[in-house]
mmCIF file of C-alpha atoms in Angstrom:
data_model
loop_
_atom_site.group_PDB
_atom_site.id
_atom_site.type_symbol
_atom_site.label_atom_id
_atom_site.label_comp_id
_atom_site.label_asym_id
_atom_site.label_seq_id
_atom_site.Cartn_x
_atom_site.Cartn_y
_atom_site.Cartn_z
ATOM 1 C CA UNK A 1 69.399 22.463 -33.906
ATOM 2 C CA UNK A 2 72.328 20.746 -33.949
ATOM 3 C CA UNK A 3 71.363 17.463 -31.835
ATOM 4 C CA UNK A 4 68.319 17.435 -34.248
ATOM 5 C CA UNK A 5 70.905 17.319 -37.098
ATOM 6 C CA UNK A 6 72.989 14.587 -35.526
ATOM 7 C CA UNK A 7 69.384 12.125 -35.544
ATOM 8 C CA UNK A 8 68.919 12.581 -38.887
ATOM 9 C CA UNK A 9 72.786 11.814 -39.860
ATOM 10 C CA UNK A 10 72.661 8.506 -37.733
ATOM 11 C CA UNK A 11 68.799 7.546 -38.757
ATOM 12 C CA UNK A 12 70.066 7.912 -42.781
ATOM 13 C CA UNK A 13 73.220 6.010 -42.105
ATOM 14 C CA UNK A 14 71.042 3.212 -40.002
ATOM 15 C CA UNK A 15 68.389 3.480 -43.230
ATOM 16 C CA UNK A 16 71.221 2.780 -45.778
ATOM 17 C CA UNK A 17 72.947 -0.029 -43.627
ATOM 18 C CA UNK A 18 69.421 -1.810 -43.842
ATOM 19 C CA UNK A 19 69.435 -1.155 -47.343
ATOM 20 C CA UNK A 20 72.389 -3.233 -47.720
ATOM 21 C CA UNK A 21 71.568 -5.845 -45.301
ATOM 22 C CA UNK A 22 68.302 -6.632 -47.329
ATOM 23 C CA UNK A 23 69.315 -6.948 -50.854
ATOM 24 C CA UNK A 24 71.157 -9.871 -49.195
ATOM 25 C CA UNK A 25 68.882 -11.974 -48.124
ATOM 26 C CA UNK A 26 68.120 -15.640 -49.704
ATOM 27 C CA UNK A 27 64.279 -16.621 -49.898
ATOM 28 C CA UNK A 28 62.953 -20.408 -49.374
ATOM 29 C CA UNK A 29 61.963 -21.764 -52.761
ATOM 30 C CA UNK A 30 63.035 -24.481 -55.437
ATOM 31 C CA UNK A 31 64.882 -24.929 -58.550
ATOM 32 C CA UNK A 32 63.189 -27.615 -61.150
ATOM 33 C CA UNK A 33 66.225 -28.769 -63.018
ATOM 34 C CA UNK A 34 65.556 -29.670 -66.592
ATOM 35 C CA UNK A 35 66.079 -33.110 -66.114
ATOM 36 C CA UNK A 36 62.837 -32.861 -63.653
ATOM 37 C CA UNK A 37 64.924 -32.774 -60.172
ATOM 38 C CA UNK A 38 64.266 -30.407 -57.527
ATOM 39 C CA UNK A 39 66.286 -28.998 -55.434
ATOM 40 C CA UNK A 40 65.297 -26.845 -52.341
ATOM 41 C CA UNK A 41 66.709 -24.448 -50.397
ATOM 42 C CA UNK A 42 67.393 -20.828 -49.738
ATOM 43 C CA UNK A 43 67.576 -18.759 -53.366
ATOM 44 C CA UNK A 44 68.680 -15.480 -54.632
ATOM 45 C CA UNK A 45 67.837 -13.891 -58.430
ATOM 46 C CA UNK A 46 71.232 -12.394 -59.923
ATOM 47 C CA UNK A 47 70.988 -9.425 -61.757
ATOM 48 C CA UNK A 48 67.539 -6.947 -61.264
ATOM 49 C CA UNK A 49 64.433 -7.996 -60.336
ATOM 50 C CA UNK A 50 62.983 -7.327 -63.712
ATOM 51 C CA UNK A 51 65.564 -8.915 -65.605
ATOM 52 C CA UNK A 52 67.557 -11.770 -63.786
ATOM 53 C CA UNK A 53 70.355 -13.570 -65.302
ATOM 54 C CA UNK A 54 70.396 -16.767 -62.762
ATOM 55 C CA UNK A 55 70.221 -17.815 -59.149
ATOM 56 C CA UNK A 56 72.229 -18.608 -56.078
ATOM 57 C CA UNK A 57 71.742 -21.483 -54.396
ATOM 58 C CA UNK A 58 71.907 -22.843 -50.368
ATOM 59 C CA UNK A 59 70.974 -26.047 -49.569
ATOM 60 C CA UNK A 60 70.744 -24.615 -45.960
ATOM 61 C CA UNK A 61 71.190 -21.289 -44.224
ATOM 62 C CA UNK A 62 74.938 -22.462 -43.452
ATOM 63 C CA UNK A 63 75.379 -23.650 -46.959
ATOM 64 C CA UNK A 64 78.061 -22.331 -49.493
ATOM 65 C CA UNK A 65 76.452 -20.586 -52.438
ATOM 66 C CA UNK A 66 76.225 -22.405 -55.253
ATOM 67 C CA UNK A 67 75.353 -19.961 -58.867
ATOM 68 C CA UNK A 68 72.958 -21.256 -61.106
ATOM 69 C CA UNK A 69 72.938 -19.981 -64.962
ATOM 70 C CA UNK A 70 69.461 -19.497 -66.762
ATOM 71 C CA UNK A 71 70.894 -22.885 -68.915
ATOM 72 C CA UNK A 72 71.271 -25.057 -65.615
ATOM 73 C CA UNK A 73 67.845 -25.213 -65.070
ATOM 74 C CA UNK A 74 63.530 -25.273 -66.150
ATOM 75 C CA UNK A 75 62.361 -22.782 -63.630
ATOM 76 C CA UNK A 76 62.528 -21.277 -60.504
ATOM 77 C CA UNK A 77 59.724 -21.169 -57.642
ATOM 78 C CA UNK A 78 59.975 -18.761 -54.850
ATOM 79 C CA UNK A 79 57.893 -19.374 -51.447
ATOM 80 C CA UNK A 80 56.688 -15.333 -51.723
ATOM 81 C CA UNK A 81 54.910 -16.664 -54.583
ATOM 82 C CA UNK A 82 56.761 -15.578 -57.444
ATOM 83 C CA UNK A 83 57.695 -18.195 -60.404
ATOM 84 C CA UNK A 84 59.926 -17.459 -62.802
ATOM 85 C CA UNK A 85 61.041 -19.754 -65.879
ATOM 86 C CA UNK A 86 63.336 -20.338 -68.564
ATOM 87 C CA UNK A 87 62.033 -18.785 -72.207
ATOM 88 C CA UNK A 88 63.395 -17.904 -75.355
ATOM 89 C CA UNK A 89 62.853 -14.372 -76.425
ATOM 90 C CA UNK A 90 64.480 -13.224 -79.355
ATOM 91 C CA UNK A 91 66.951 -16.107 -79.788
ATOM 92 C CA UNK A 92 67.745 -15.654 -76.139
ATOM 93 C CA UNK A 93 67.384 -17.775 -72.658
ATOM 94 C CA UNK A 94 65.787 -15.560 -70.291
ATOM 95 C CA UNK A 95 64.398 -16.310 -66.820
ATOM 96 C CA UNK A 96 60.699 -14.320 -67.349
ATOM 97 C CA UNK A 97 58.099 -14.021 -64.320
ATOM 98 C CA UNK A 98 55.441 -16.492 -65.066
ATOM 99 C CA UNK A 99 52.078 -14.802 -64.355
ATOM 100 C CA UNK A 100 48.786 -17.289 -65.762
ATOM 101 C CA UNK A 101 49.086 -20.406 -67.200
ATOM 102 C CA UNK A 102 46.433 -22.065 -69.653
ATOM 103 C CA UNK A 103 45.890 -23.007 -73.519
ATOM 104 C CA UNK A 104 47.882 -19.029 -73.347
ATOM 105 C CA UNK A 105 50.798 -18.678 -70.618
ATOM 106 C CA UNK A 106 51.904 -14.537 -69.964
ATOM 107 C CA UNK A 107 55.068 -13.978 -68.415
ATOM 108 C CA UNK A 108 57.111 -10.588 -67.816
ATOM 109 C CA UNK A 109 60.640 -9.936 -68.239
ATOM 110 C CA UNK A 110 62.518 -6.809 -69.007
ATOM 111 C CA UNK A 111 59.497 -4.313 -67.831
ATOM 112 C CA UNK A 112 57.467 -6.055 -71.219
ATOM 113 C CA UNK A 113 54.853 -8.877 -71.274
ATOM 114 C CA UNK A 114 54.640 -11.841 -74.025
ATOM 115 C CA UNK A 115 52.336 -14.758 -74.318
ATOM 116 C CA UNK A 116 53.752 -18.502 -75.040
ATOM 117 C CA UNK A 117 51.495 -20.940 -76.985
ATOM 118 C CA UNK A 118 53.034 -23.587 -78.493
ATOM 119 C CA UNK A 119 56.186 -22.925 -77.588
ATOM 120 C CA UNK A 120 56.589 -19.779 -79.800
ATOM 121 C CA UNK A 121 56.537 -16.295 -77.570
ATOM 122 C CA UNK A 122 55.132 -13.323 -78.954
ATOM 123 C CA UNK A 123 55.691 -10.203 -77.107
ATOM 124 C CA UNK A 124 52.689 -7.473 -76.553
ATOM 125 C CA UNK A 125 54.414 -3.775 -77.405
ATOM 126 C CA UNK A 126 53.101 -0.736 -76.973
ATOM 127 C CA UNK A 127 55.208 1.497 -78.325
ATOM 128 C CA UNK A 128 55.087 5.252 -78.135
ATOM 129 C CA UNK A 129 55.466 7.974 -81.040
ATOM 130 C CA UNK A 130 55.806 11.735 -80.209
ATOM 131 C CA UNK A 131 53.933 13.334 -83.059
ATOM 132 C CA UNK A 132 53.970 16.782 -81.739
ATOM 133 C CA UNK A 133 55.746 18.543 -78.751
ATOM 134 C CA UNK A 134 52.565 18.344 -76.424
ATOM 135 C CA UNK A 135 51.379 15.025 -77.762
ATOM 136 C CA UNK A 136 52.622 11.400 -77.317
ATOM 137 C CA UNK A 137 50.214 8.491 -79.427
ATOM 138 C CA UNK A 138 50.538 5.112 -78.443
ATOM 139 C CA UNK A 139 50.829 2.305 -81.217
ATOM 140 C CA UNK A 140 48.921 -0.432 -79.571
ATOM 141 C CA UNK A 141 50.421 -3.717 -82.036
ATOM 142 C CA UNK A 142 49.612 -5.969 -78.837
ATOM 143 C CA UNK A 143 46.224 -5.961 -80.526
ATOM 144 C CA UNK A 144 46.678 -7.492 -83.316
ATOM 145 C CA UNK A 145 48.747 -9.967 -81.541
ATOM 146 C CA UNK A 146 45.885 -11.254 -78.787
ATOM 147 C CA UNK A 147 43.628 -11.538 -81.877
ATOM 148 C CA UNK A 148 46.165 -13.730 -83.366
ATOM 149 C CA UNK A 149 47.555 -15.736 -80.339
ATOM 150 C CA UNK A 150 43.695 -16.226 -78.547
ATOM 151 C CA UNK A 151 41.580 -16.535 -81.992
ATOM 152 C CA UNK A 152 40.956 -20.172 -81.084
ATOM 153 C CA UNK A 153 40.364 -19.869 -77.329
#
């Protein structure tokens, strides 16, 4: 039993060492500057994944890192696919996920979702009210919003 016990000490140890070694790593991908210049290289989102606050930068693998604030630049394009760019929600600069873009763009940020048109965002809430112990009803307000934002699409 014990050798059995040893294994599974050494293969959580090697499980949490990974752990580590992967939140580390930079991705290929491109920062559009708002004056229009690009720069690639090898990128990392600060902060969560649902929320970031800015990037760091490598011109190469060997590179120094170079941090990036939401201000310093348009948008962000990683090579897994995943574009992210600078909004303002609720008097704030974010850096939102940009899912679909058209006469309508949808981006996520925060664990919400909001639609851009004309450069004012509007977010889509659902928002939950307990009215008894056993039973939660949902407010759906995004609704009303997609009526508003899409009546002329």
């Amino acid at each position: 039993m014990k050798p059995l016990s040893l294994i599974f000490f050494f293969a959580i140890l090697l499980g949490l060492r990974m752990q580590g070694v992967s939140q580390n790593i930079f991705h290929n991908g491109l920062i559009i500057k708002e004056s229009g210049d690009t720069l690639k290289g090898y990128l990392k989102l600060q902060g969560n994944k649902i929320a970031p606050t800015g990037v760091l930068f490598k011109e190469t693998d060997k590179s120094i890192e170079v941090a990036f604030t939401i201000e310093d630049f348009e948008s962000v394009i990683l090579n897994d696919y995943r574009y992210y760019k600078s909004i303002i929600i609720n008097n704030e600069r974010v850096l939102a996920q940009f899912l679909v873009q058209g006469k309508v763009n949808l981006y996520s940020w925060d664990d919400k979702f909001f639609l851009e048109k004309e450069n004012e965002v509007y977010p889509l809430i659902i928002e939950e009210i307990e009215v008894k112990a056993d039973y939660i009803h949902q407010k759906k307000s995004y609704v009303g919003v997609l009526k508003f934002v899409l009546s002329d699409c």
